[in-house]
Short mmCIF file of C-alpha atoms in Angstrom, two decimals:
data_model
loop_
_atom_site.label_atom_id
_atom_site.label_comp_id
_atom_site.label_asym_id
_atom_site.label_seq_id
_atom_site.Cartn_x
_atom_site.Cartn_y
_atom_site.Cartn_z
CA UNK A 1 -64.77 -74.04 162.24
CA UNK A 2 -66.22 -77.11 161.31
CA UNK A 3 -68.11 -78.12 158.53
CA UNK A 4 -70.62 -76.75 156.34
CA UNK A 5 -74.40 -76.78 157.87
CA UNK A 6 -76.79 -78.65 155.95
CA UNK A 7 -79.67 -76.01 156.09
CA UNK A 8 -76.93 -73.16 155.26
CA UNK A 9 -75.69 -74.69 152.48
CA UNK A 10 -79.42 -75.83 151.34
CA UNK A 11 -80.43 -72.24 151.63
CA UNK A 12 -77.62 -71.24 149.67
CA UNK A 13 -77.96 -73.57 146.44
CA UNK A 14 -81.91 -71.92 146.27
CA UNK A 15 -80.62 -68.87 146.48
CA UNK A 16 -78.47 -69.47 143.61
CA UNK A 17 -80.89 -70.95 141.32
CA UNK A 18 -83.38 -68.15 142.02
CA UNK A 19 -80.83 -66.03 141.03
CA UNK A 20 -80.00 -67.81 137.58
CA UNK A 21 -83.67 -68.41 136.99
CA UNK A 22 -84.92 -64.78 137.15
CA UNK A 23 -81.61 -63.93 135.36
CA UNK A 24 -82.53 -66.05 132.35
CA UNK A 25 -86.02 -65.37 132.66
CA UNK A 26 -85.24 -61.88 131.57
CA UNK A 27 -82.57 -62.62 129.14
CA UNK A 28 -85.24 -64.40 127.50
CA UNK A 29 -87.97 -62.15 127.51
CA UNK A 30 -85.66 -58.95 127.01
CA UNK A 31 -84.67 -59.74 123.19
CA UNK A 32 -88.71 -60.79 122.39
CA UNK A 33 -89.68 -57.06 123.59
CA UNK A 34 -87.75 -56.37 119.93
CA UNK A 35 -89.55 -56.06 116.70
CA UNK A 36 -87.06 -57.58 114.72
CA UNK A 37 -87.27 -61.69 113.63
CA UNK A 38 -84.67 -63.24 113.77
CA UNK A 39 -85.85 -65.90 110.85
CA UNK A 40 -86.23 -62.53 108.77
CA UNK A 41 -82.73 -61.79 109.25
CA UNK A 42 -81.21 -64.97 108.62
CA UNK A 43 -83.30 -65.20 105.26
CA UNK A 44 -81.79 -61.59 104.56
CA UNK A 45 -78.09 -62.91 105.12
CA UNK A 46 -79.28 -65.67 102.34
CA UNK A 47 -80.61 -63.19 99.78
CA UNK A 48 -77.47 -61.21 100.20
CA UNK A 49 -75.28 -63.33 99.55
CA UNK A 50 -77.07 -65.62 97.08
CA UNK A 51 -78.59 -62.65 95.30
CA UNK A 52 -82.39 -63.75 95.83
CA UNK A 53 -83.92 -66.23 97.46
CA UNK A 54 -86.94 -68.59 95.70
CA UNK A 55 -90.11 -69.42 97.60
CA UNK A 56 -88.62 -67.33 100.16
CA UNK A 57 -92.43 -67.85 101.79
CA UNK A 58 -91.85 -71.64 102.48
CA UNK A 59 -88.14 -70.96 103.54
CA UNK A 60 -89.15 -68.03 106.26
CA UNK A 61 -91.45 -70.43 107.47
CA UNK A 62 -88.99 -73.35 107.71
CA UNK A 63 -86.84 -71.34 109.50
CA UNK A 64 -88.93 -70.29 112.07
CA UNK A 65 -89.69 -73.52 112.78
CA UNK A 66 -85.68 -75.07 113.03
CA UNK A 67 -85.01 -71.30 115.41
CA UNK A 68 -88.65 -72.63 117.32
CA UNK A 69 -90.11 -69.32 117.00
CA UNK A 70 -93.09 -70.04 115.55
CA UNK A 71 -94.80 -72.37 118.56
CA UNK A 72 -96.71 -70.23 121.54
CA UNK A 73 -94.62 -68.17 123.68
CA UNK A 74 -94.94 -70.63 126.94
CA UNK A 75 -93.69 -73.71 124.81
CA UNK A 76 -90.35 -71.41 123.72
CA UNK A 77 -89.75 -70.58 127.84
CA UNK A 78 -90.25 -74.17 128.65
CA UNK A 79 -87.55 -75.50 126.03
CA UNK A 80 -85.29 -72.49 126.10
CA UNK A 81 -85.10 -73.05 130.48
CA UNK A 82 -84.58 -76.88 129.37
CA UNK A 83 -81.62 -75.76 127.24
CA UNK A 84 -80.54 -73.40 129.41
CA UNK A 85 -79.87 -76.47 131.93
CA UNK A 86 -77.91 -77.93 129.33
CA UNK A 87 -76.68 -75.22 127.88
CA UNK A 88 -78.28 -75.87 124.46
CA UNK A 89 -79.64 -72.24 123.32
CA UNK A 90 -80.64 -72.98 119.70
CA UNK A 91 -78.57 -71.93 116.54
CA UNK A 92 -77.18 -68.70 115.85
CA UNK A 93 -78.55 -66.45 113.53
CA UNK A 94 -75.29 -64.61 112.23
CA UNK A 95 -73.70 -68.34 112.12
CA UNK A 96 -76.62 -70.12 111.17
CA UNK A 97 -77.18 -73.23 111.19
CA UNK A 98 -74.11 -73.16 114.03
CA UNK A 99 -75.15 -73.89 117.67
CA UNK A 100 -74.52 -70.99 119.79
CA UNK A 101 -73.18 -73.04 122.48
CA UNK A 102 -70.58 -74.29 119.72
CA UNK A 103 -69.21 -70.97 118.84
CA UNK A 104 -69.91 -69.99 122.92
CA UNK A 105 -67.47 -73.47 123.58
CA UNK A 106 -64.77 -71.64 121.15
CA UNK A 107 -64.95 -68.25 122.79
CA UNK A 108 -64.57 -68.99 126.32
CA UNK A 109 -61.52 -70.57 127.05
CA UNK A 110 -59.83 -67.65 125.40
CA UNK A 111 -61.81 -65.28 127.72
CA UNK A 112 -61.41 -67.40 130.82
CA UNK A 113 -57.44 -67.11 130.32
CA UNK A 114 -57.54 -63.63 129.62
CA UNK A 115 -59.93 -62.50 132.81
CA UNK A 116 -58.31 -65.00 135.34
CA UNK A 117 -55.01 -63.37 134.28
CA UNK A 118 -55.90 -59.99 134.36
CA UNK A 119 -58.64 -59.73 136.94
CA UNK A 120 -55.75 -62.16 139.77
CA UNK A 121 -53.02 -59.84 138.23
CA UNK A 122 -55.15 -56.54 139.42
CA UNK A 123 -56.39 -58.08 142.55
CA UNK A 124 -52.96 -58.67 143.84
CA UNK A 125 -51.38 -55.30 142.83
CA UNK A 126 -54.34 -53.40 143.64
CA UNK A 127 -54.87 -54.54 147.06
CA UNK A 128 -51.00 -54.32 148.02
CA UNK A 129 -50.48 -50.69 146.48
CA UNK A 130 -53.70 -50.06 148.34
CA UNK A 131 -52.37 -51.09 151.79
CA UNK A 132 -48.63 -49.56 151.25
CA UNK A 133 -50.73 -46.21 150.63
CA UNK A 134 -52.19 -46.51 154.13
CA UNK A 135 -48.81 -48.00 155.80
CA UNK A 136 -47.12 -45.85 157.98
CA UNK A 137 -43.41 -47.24 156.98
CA UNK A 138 -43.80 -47.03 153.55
CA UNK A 139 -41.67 -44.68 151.53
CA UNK A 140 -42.61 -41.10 150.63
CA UNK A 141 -42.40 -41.91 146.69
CA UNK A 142 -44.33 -44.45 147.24
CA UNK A 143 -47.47 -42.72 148.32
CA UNK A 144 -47.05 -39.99 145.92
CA UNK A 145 -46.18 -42.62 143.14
CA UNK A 146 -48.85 -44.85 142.83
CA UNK A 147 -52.40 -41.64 143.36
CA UNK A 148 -50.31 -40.17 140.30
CA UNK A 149 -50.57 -43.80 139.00
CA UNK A 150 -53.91 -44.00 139.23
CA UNK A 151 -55.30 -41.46 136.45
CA UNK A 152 -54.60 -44.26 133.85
CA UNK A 153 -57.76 -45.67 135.91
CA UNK A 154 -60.33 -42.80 134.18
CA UNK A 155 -58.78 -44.38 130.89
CA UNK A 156 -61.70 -46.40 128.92
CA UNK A 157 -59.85 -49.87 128.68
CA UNK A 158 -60.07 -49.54 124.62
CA UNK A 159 -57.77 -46.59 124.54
CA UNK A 160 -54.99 -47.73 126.79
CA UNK A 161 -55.49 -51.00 124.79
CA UNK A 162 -54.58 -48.63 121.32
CA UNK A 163 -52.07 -46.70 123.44
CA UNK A 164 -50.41 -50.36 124.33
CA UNK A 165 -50.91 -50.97 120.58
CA UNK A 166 -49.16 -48.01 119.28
CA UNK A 167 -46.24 -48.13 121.59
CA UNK A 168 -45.49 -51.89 122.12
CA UNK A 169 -46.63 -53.17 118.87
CA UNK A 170 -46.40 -50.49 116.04
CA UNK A 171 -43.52 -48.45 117.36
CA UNK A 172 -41.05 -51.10 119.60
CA UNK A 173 -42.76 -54.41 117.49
CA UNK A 174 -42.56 -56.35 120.77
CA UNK A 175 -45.78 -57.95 120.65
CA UNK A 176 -48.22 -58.33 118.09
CA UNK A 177 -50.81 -55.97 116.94
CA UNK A 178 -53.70 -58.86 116.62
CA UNK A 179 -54.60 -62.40 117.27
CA UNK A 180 -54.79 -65.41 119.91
CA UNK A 181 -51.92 -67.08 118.76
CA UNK A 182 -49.52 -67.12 115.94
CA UNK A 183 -50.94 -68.27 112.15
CA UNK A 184 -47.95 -70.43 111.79
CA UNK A 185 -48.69 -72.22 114.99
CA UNK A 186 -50.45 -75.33 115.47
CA UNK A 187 -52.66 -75.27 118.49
CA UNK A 188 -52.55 -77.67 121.34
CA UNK A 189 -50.64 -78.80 124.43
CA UNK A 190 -47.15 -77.31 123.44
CA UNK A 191 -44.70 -75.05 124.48
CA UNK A 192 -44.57 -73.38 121.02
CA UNK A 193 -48.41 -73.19 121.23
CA UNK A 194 -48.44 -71.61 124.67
CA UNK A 195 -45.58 -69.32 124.58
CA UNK A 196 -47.59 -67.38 121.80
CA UNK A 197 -50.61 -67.68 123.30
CA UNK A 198 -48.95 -65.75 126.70
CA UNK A 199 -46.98 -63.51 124.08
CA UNK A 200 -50.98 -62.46 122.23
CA UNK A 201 -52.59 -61.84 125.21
CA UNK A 202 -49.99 -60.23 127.17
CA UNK A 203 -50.86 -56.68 125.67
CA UNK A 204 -54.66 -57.49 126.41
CA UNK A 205 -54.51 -57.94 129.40
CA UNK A 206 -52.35 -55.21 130.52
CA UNK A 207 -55.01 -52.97 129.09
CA UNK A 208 -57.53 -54.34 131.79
CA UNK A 209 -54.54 -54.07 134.48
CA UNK A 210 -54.08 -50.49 134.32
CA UNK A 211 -57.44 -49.14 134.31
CA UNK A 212 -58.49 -51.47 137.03
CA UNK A 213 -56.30 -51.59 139.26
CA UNK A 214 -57.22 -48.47 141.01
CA UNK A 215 -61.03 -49.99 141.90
CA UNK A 216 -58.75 -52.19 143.80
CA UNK A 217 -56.28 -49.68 145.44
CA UNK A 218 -58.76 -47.41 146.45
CA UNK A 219 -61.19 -49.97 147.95
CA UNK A 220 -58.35 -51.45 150.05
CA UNK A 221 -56.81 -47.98 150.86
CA UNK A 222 -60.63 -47.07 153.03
CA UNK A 223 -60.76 -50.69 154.33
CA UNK A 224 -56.94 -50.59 155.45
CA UNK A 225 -57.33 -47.18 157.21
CA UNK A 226 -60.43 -49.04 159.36
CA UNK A 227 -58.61 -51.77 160.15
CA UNK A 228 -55.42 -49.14 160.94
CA UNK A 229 -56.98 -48.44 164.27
CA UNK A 230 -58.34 -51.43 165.21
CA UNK A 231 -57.25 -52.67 168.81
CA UNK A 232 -55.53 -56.17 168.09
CA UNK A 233 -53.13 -53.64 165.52
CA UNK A 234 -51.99 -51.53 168.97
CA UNK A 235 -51.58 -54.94 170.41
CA UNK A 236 -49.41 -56.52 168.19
CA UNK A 237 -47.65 -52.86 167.70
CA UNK A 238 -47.21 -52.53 171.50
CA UNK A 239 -45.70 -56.54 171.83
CA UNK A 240 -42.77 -55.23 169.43
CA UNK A 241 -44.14 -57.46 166.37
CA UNK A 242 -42.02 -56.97 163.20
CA UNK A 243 -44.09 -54.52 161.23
CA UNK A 244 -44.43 -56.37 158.03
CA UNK A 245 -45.65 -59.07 159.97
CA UNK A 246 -48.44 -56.84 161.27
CA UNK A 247 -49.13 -54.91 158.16
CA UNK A 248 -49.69 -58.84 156.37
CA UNK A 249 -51.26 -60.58 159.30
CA UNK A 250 -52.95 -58.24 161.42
CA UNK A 251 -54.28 -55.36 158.97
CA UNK A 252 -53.88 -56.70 155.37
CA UNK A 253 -55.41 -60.21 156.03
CA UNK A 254 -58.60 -58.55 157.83
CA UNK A 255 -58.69 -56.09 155.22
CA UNK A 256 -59.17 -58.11 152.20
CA UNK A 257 -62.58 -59.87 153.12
CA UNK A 258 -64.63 -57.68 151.32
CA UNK A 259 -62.26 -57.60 148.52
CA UNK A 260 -62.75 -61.28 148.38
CA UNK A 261 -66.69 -60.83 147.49
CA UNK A 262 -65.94 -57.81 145.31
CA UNK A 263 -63.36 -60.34 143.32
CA UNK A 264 -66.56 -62.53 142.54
CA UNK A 265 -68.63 -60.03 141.64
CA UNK A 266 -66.19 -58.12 139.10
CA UNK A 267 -66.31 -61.31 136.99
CA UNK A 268 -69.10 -60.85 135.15
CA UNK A 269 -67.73 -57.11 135.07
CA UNK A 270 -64.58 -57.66 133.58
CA UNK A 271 -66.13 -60.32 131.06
CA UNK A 272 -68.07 -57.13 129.76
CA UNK A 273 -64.98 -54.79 130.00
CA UNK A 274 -63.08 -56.93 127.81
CA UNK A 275 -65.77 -56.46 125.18
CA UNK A 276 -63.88 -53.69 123.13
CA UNK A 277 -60.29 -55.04 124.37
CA UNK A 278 -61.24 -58.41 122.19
CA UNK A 279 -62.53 -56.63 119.30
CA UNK A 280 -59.65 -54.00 118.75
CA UNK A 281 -56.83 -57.27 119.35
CA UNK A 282 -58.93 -58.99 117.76
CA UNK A 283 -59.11 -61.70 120.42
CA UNK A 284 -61.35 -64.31 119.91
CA UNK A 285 -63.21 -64.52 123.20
CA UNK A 286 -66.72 -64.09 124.39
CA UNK A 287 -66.09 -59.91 124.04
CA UNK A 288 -65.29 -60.58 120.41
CA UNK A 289 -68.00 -62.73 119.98
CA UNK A 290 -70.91 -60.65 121.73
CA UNK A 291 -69.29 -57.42 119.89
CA UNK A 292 -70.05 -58.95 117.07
CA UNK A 293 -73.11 -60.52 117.70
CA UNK A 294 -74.62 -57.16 119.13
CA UNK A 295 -73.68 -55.47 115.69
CA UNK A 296 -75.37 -59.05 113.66
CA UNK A 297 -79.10 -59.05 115.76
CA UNK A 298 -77.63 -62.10 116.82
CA UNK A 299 -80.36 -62.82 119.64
CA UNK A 300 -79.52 -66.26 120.31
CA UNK A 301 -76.13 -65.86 121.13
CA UNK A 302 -76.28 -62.65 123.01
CA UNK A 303 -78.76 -64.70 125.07
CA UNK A 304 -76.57 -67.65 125.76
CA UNK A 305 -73.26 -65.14 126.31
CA UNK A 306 -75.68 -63.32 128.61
CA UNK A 307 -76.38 -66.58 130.77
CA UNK A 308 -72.91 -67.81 130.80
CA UNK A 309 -71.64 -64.74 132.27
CA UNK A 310 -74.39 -64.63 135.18
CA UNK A 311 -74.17 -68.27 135.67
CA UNK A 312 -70.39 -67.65 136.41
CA UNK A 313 -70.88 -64.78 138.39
CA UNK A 314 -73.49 -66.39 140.55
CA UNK A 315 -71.83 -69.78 140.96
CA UNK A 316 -68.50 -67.42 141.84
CA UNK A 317 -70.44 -65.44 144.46
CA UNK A 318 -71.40 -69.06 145.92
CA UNK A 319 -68.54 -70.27 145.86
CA UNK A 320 -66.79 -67.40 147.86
CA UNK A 321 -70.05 -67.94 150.33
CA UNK A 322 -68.79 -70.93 151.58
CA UNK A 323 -65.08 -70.79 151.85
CA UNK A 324 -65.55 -67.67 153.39
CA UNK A 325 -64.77 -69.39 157.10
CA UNK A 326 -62.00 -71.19 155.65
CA UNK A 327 -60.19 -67.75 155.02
CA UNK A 328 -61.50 -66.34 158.09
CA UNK A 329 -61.85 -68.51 161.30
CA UNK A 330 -63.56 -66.24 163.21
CA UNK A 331 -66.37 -66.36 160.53
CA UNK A 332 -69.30 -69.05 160.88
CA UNK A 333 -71.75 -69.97 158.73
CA UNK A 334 -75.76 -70.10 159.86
CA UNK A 335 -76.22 -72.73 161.89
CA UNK A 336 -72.67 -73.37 162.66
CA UNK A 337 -71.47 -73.93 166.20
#
């Protein structure tokens, strides 16, 4: 394995801004397919809470021009793929005259925590309980434990979320029923701080966990039973190997590759699974945010939530690309000798 080929990785970096390009492409041309203005609806946010709204001709027209909707359709592309590169995409409607990519800059951190705990969490227990189901020496209540596990899997992720809610947080008043953090704490780079931010988002992300977790299992159950009767597993079986040693080096490490690429790909999944998890914790995340920017007509920011998530999914699905020969030797890249 050596390093990374030139023209392989060349190819691969197109690839991936074709892939954001026709991605925002659409996100942009999606929301203009819609009759409603979004100028109109920030001037009806004004009149309701004002009242009425004077020279409400002149106003209309000045905010068209601050949202840039009133310039030809080729001139809004052109700046909106310009901010798009630097991730300016224009002010929020719901929030105006906030940038979206302020409130955006709010909202992900909290979702980044919450889906890089809950989407390692299920990779981990998925893909084990998935290989012990296959295993020859595991034990009998084992196998019949964790199928009988799995119907919490056909559970929508908002009613185990109320079911956590109701048990842990009404009933036993273990965790709390809403929130980030505590209103009593101040945020930043303390223990206090982040001891209730892991105590918030504890029953969150359980709620993910187990109604995931059985994509996992059952994907590494199929690729575990393929690998079972592979020829280098007889080997090591018939040279007296220990058999956890063959059931993590031989069958569960060749198992997981496609795992690996499915990990990448179920982050832009999970960011819109947590959608309805955020808004019933009230978790302020990017699912909070585009919950309630979906209900506002809040174009811009559903755009620029929309683009974040591909641009993470894309850049993950690189990313995994290349270090794929780093977990796997016996993988090269093109062009690789």
């Amino acid at each position: 394995m050596g390093r990374i080929p030139r023209s392989y990785l060349i190819n691969r970096v197109i690839t991936l801004l074709l892939t954001v390009w026709i991605a925002a492409t659409l996100i942009w041309i999606i929301p203009r397919l819609s009759p409603v203005d979004p100028a109109e609806i920030a001037l009806g946010r004004m009149a309701a809470g004002a009242g009425s709204v004077a020279n409400a001709d002149e106003i209309l027209a000045q905010l068209r021009a601050s949202m840039g909707i009133d310039q030809p359709l080729l001139i809004q592309y052109l700046k909106y793929l310009g901010g798009a590169l630097t991730f300016d995409f224009g002010l929020s409607t719901a929030s105006f005259p906030t940038p979206v990519s302020q409130l955006i800059a709010s909202a992900l951190p909290w979702t980044l925590g919450l889906m890089i705990l809950s989407l390692v969490i299920t990779f981990v227990i998925g893909n084990l309980l998935g290989a012990l189901m296959v295993w020859e020496r595991s034990p009998n209540l084992v196998k019949v434990a964790i199928p009988a596990a799995m119907v919490f899997t056909s559970i929508p992720p908002i009613l185990s979320g109320l079911l956590l809610m109701w048990v842990f947080s009404a009933q036993l008043q273990w965790f709390p029923l809403t929130g980030a953090y505590g209103l009593t704490v101040e945020p930043g780079w303390t223990w206090s701080f982040v001891q209730s931010v892991l105590h918030h988002g504890f029953l969150p992300a359980v709620s993910i966990v187990i109604v995931t977790f059985g994509f996992w299992a059952l994907g590494m159950r199929g690729l575990m039973i393929t690998v079972q009767g592979e020829d280098y597993v007889k080997l090591a079986e018939a040279k007296g190997l220990r058999p956890r040693y063959i059931l993590y080096r031989y069958m569960i490490r060749n198992a997981i590759l496609p795992q690996i690429t499915a990990f990448a790909l179920k982050i832009g999944l999970l960011v819109a699974g947590q959608v309805l998890v955020e808004r019933i914790f009230a978790y302020n995340g990017m699912g909070k945010l585009l919950y309630d920017a979906i209900l506002d007509q809040d174009f811009p920011v559903i755009q620029g939530i929309s683009y974040v998530i591909i641009l993470m999914t894309a850049v993950s699905v690189f990313l995994v690309d290349l270090i794929y020969p780093f977990i796997d030797p016996r993988i090269r890249h093109e062009g690789d000798t």
